[in-house]
Amino acid sequence: HNSSIQERFLQEGRLQSGLRHRNIVSVTDVIQVLHAPALVMDFVSGPDLQALTERCRLSDTEVDELARGILRGVREAHAIGLVHRDLKPSNILIEVSDGALTPRITDFGLAKVGGDSKPLNLTRTGACMGTPGYMAPEQIKDAGAVDIRADIFSLGAILYEALTGQMAFDGPHVLEVWSRIASGVFVPLDQQRPDLPVPLVDTVHRALAVD
């Protein structure tokens, strides 16, 4: 068990060490601490997106700026064939500098290389991995077979929540959440926010589409 955990850390370090982007938390080194590997990562001064939205309601302009930064970071990972598979508000750190908010994506521990059917954290194909509420329908069935579209779904769920203050898919237990995701059951964004531009609403709805 310990060897599997250590291997996961080493894999995460290798993956993130190859990513150098303003919107990604970089791994600068992998070191041994008490005979176990540890990742040396960029220090990010600020909360994660989940903590930030729990403290205050973001303006649409702030959500727009954060969303663009998150998209740039995810695009960089996708460009090298890396699928995150666990994008969620708590995995997006917010760097605060001179009043500006810069999103930094972290925790690539569940990531996989797009064309590889074997997940890089040694889990079996067919295993379900991710965080309920942000997982794409196909990820619930087989996390090892997903591609970048799974991340797009998660981004849609993150943006929906940032704009409304509510999760797109929620429920009293995990099975209920997964059932709603698989059926595409959520309150349309324009019902929650009729003031939003139609192109933005359409973008979020397309990201959250079951197919």
CSV table of C-alpha atoms in Angstrom, one decimal:
chain,number,residue,atom,x,y,z
A,1,HIS,CA,0.0,0.0,0.0
A,2,ASN,CA,2.8,2.4,1.0
A,3,SER,CA,4.6,1.6,-2.3
A,4,SER,CA,1.5,2.5,-4.3
A,5,ILE,CA,1.1,5.8,-2.5
A,6,GLN,CA,4.8,6.6,-3.1
A,7,GLU,CA,4.4,5.7,-6.7
A,8,ARG,CA,1.5,8.0,-7.0
A,9,PHE,CA,3.5,10.9,-5.6
A,10,LEU,CA,6.3,10.2,-7.9
A,11,GLN,CA,4.0,10.1,-10.9
A,12,GLU,CA,2.2,13.3,-9.9
A,13,GLY,CA,5.6,14.9,-9.6
A,14,ARG,CA,6.8,13.8,-13.0
A,15,LEU,CA,3.5,14.9,-14.6
A,16,GLN,CA,3.5,18.4,-13.1
A,17,SER,CA,7.2,19.0,-13.4
A,18,GLY,CA,6.6,19.0,-17.2
A,19,LEU,CA,4.0,21.7,-16.9
A,20,ARG,CA,5.1,25.3,-16.8
A,21,HIS,CA,2.3,27.7,-17.0
A,22,ARG,CA,1.0,30.7,-15.2
A,23,ASN,CA,-2.3,29.0,-14.4
A,24,ILE,CA,-0.8,25.7,-13.1
A,25,VAL,CA,0.9,25.0,-9.8
A,26,SER,CA,4.4,23.8,-10.9
A,27,VAL,CA,6.3,21.0,-9.2
A,28,THR,CA,9.9,22.1,-8.9
A,29,ASP,CA,11.4,19.0,-7.3
A,30,VAL,CA,10.7,15.6,-5.8
A,31,ILE,CA,12.6,14.9,-2.5
A,32,GLN,CA,12.8,12.2,0.1
A,33,VAL,CA,11.4,13.0,3.6
A,34,LEU,CA,11.7,10.2,6.2
A,35,HIS,CA,12.1,7.7,3.4
A,36,ALA,CA,9.0,8.8,1.5
A,37,PRO,CA,8.8,11.1,-1.6
A,38,ALA,CA,7.5,14.6,-1.3
A,39,LEU,CA,6.7,17.2,-3.9
A,40,VAL,CA,8.2,20.7,-3.8
A,41,MET,CA,5.6,23.0,-5.4
A,42,ASP,CA,5.0,26.6,-6.1
A,43,PHE,CA,3.7,28.5,-3.0
A,44,VAL,CA,0.3,30.1,-3.8
A,45,SER,CA,-0.7,33.0,-1.6
A,46,GLY,CA,-4.4,32.7,-1.4
A,47,PRO,CA,-7.4,30.4,-0.8
A,48,ASP,CA,-8.8,27.8,-3.2
A,49,LEU,CA,-11.8,28.6,-5.3
A,50,GLN,CA,-14.2,26.7,-3.0
A,51,ALA,CA,-13.0,28.6,0.1
A,52,LEU,CA,-13.2,31.9,-1.8
A,53,THR,CA,-16.8,31.4,-3.0
A,54,GLU,CA,-17.8,30.3,0.5
A,55,ARG,CA,-16.5,33.6,1.9
A,56,CYS,CA,-17.9,35.9,-0.7
A,57,ARG,CA,-20.0,36.2,-3.9
A,58,LEU,CA,-17.8,36.8,-6.9
A,59,SER,CA,-18.8,39.4,-9.5
A,60,ASP,CA,-19.5,38.2,-13.0
A,61,THR,CA,-16.3,40.1,-14.1
A,62,GLU,CA,-14.3,38.2,-11.6
A,63,VAL,CA,-15.8,34.9,-12.6
A,64,ASP,CA,-15.0,35.7,-16.2
A,65,GLU,CA,-11.4,36.5,-15.5
A,66,LEU,CA,-11.0,33.4,-13.3
A,67,ALA,CA,-12.7,31.2,-15.9
A,68,ARG,CA,-10.3,32.4,-18.7
A,69,GLY,CA,-7.3,31.7,-16.5
A,70,ILE,CA,-8.5,28.2,-15.7
A,71,LEU,CA,-9.2,27.5,-19.3
A,72,ARG,CA,-5.7,28.6,-20.3
A,73,GLY,CA,-4.2,26.2,-17.7
A,74,VAL,CA,-6.4,23.3,-18.7
A,75,ARG,CA,-5.6,23.9,-22.4
A,76,GLU,CA,-1.9,23.7,-21.6
A,77,ALA,CA,-2.3,20.3,-20.0
A,78,HIS,CA,-4.5,19.1,-22.8
A,79,ALA,CA,-2.0,20.2,-25.4
A,80,ILE,CA,0.4,17.6,-24.1
A,81,GLY,CA,-2.3,15.0,-23.8
A,82,LEU,CA,-2.8,15.3,-20.1
A,83,VAL,CA,-6.4,14.8,-18.7
A,84,HIS,CA,-6.8,16.1,-15.1
A,85,ARG,CA,-9.9,14.0,-14.2
A,86,ASP,CA,-10.5,15.7,-10.9
A,87,LEU,CA,-11.1,19.4,-11.7
A,88,LYS,CA,-13.1,21.0,-8.9
A,89,PRO,CA,-13.1,24.3,-7.0
A,90,SER,CA,-10.9,23.0,-4.2
A,91,ASN,CA,-8.2,22.0,-6.8
A,92,ILE,CA,-8.0,25.6,-8.1
A,93,LEU,CA,-5.9,27.8,-5.9
A,94,ILE,CA,-6.3,31.5,-6.1
A,95,GLU,CA,-3.2,33.6,-6.1
A,96,VAL,CA,-3.9,37.1,-4.7
A,97,SER,CA,-1.6,39.8,-5.8
A,98,ASP,CA,-2.3,43.6,-5.8
A,99,GLY,CA,-6.0,42.9,-5.8
A,100,ALA,CA,-5.8,40.6,-8.9
A,101,LEU,CA,-7.0,37.0,-8.7
A,102,THR,CA,-5.0,34.4,-10.7
A,103,PRO,CA,-6.3,30.8,-10.7
A,104,ARG,CA,-3.6,28.0,-10.4
A,105,ILE,CA,-4.7,24.4,-11.1
A,106,THR,CA,-3.2,21.8,-8.8
A,107,ASP,CA,-3.5,18.1,-7.8
A,108,PHE,CA,-2.8,16.1,-10.9
A,109,GLY,CA,-2.8,12.9,-8.8
A,110,LEU,CA,-5.7,11.4,-10.9
A,111,ALA,CA,-4.3,12.6,-14.2
A,112,LYS,CA,-3.8,10.3,-17.2
A,113,VAL,CA,-2.2,10.7,-20.6
A,114,GLY,CA,-5.0,11.0,-23.1
A,115,GLY,CA,-4.1,8.1,-25.3
A,116,ASP,CA,-3.2,5.7,-22.6
A,117,SER,CA,-5.9,3.4,-21.3
A,118,LYS,CA,-4.0,2.8,-18.1
A,119,PRO,CA,-4.5,5.6,-15.6
A,120,LEU,CA,-1.2,6.9,-14.3
A,121,ASN,CA,-2.1,6.3,-10.6
A,122,LEU,CA,-2.2,2.6,-11.2
A,123,THR,CA,-5.9,2.1,-10.8
A,124,ARG,CA,-7.6,-0.5,-12.9
A,125,THR,CA,-9.5,0.4,-16.1
A,126,GLY,CA,-13.2,0.4,-15.1
A,127,ALA,CA,-12.6,2.1,-11.8
A,128,CYS,CA,-14.6,5.2,-10.8
A,129,MET,CA,-12.4,8.1,-9.9
A,130,GLY,CA,-13.1,11.8,-9.4
A,131,THR,CA,-15.3,13.9,-7.1
A,132,PRO,CA,-19.1,13.5,-7.2
A,133,GLY,CA,-20.8,16.6,-8.6
A,134,TYR,CA,-18.0,17.4,-11.0
A,135,MET,CA,-17.6,14.0,-12.8
A,136,ALA,CA,-18.6,13.5,-16.4
A,137,PRO,CA,-21.2,10.7,-17.0
A,138,GLU,CA,-18.6,8.6,-18.8
A,139,GLN,CA,-16.1,9.0,-15.9
A,140,ILE,CA,-18.6,7.4,-13.5
A,141,LYS,CA,-18.6,4.3,-15.7
A,142,ASP,CA,-14.9,4.1,-16.5
A,143,ALA,CA,-12.3,6.7,-15.5
A,144,GLY,CA,-9.6,5.0,-17.4
A,145,ALA,CA,-11.3,5.5,-20.7
A,146,VAL,CA,-12.1,9.2,-20.5
A,147,ASP,CA,-10.5,12.0,-22.6
A,148,ILE,CA,-10.4,15.8,-22.4
A,149,ARG,CA,-14.2,16.0,-22.7
A,150,ALA,CA,-14.4,14.8,-19.1
A,151,ASP,CA,-12.4,17.9,-18.0
A,152,ILE,CA,-14.7,20.1,-20.1
A,153,PHE,CA,-17.7,18.7,-18.2
A,154,SER,CA,-16.0,19.5,-14.9
A,155,LEU,CA,-15.2,23.0,-16.1
A,156,GLY,CA,-18.9,23.5,-16.9
A,157,ALA,CA,-19.9,22.4,-13.4
A,158,ILE,CA,-17.3,24.7,-11.9
A,159,LEU,CA,-18.5,27.7,-13.9
A,160,TYR,CA,-22.1,27.0,-13.2
A,161,GLU,CA,-21.4,27.0,-9.5
A,162,ALA,CA,-19.3,30.2,-9.6
A,163,LEU,CA,-22.1,32.0,-11.4
A,164,THR,CA,-25.0,30.8,-9.2
A,165,GLY,CA,-23.5,29.9,-5.9
A,166,GLN,CA,-25.1,26.4,-6.2
A,167,MET,CA,-23.8,23.1,-7.6
A,168,ALA,CA,-25.2,22.0,-10.9
A,169,PHE,CA,-25.5,18.4,-9.6
A,170,ASP,CA,-26.2,17.9,-5.9
A,171,GLY,CA,-28.2,15.5,-3.8
A,172,PRO,CA,-28.5,13.8,-0.4
A,173,HIS,CA,-26.1,11.0,-1.4
A,174,VAL,CA,-23.6,10.0,-4.0
A,175,LEU,CA,-25.9,7.7,-6.0
A,176,GLU,CA,-28.4,10.5,-6.4
A,177,VAL,CA,-25.8,12.9,-7.6
A,178,TRP,CA,-24.5,10.3,-10.1
A,179,SER,CA,-28.1,9.6,-11.3
A,180,ARG,CA,-28.6,13.3,-12.0
A,181,ILE,CA,-25.3,13.6,-13.9
A,182,ALA,CA,-26.1,10.5,-16.0
A,183,SER,CA,-29.6,11.9,-16.8
A,184,GLY,CA,-28.4,15.4,-17.3
A,185,VAL,CA,-30.8,16.7,-14.7
A,186,PHE,CA,-30.0,20.2,-13.4
A,187,VAL,CA,-31.7,23.5,-13.1
A,188,PRO,CA,-30.9,25.4,-16.4
A,189,LEU,CA,-28.4,28.2,-15.9
A,190,ASP,CA,-30.7,30.8,-17.4
A,191,GLN,CA,-33.4,29.9,-14.9
A,192,GLN,CA,-30.9,30.6,-12.1
A,193,ARG,CA,-29.5,33.6,-13.8
A,194,PRO,CA,-31.8,35.1,-16.5
A,195,ASP,CA,-29.6,38.1,-16.7
A,196,LEU,CA,-26.6,36.2,-18.2
A,197,PRO,CA,-25.7,36.5,-21.9
A,198,VAL,CA,-27.1,33.7,-24.0
A,199,PRO,CA,-23.7,32.7,-25.4
A,200,LEU,CA,-22.4,32.1,-21.9
A,201,VAL,CA,-25.5,30.1,-20.9
A,202,ASP,CA,-25.2,28.0,-24.1
A,203,THR,CA,-21.5,27.3,-23.4
A,204,VAL,CA,-22.1,26.0,-19.9
A,205,HIS,CA,-25.1,23.9,-21.1
A,206,ARG,CA,-23.0,22.4,-23.9
A,207,ALA,CA,-20.2,21.6,-21.4
A,208,LEU,CA,-22.7,19.8,-19.1
A,209,ALA,CA,-24.4,17.8,-21.9
A,210,VAL,CA,-24.6,14.1,-21.2
A,211,ASP,CA,-23.6,13.3,-24.8
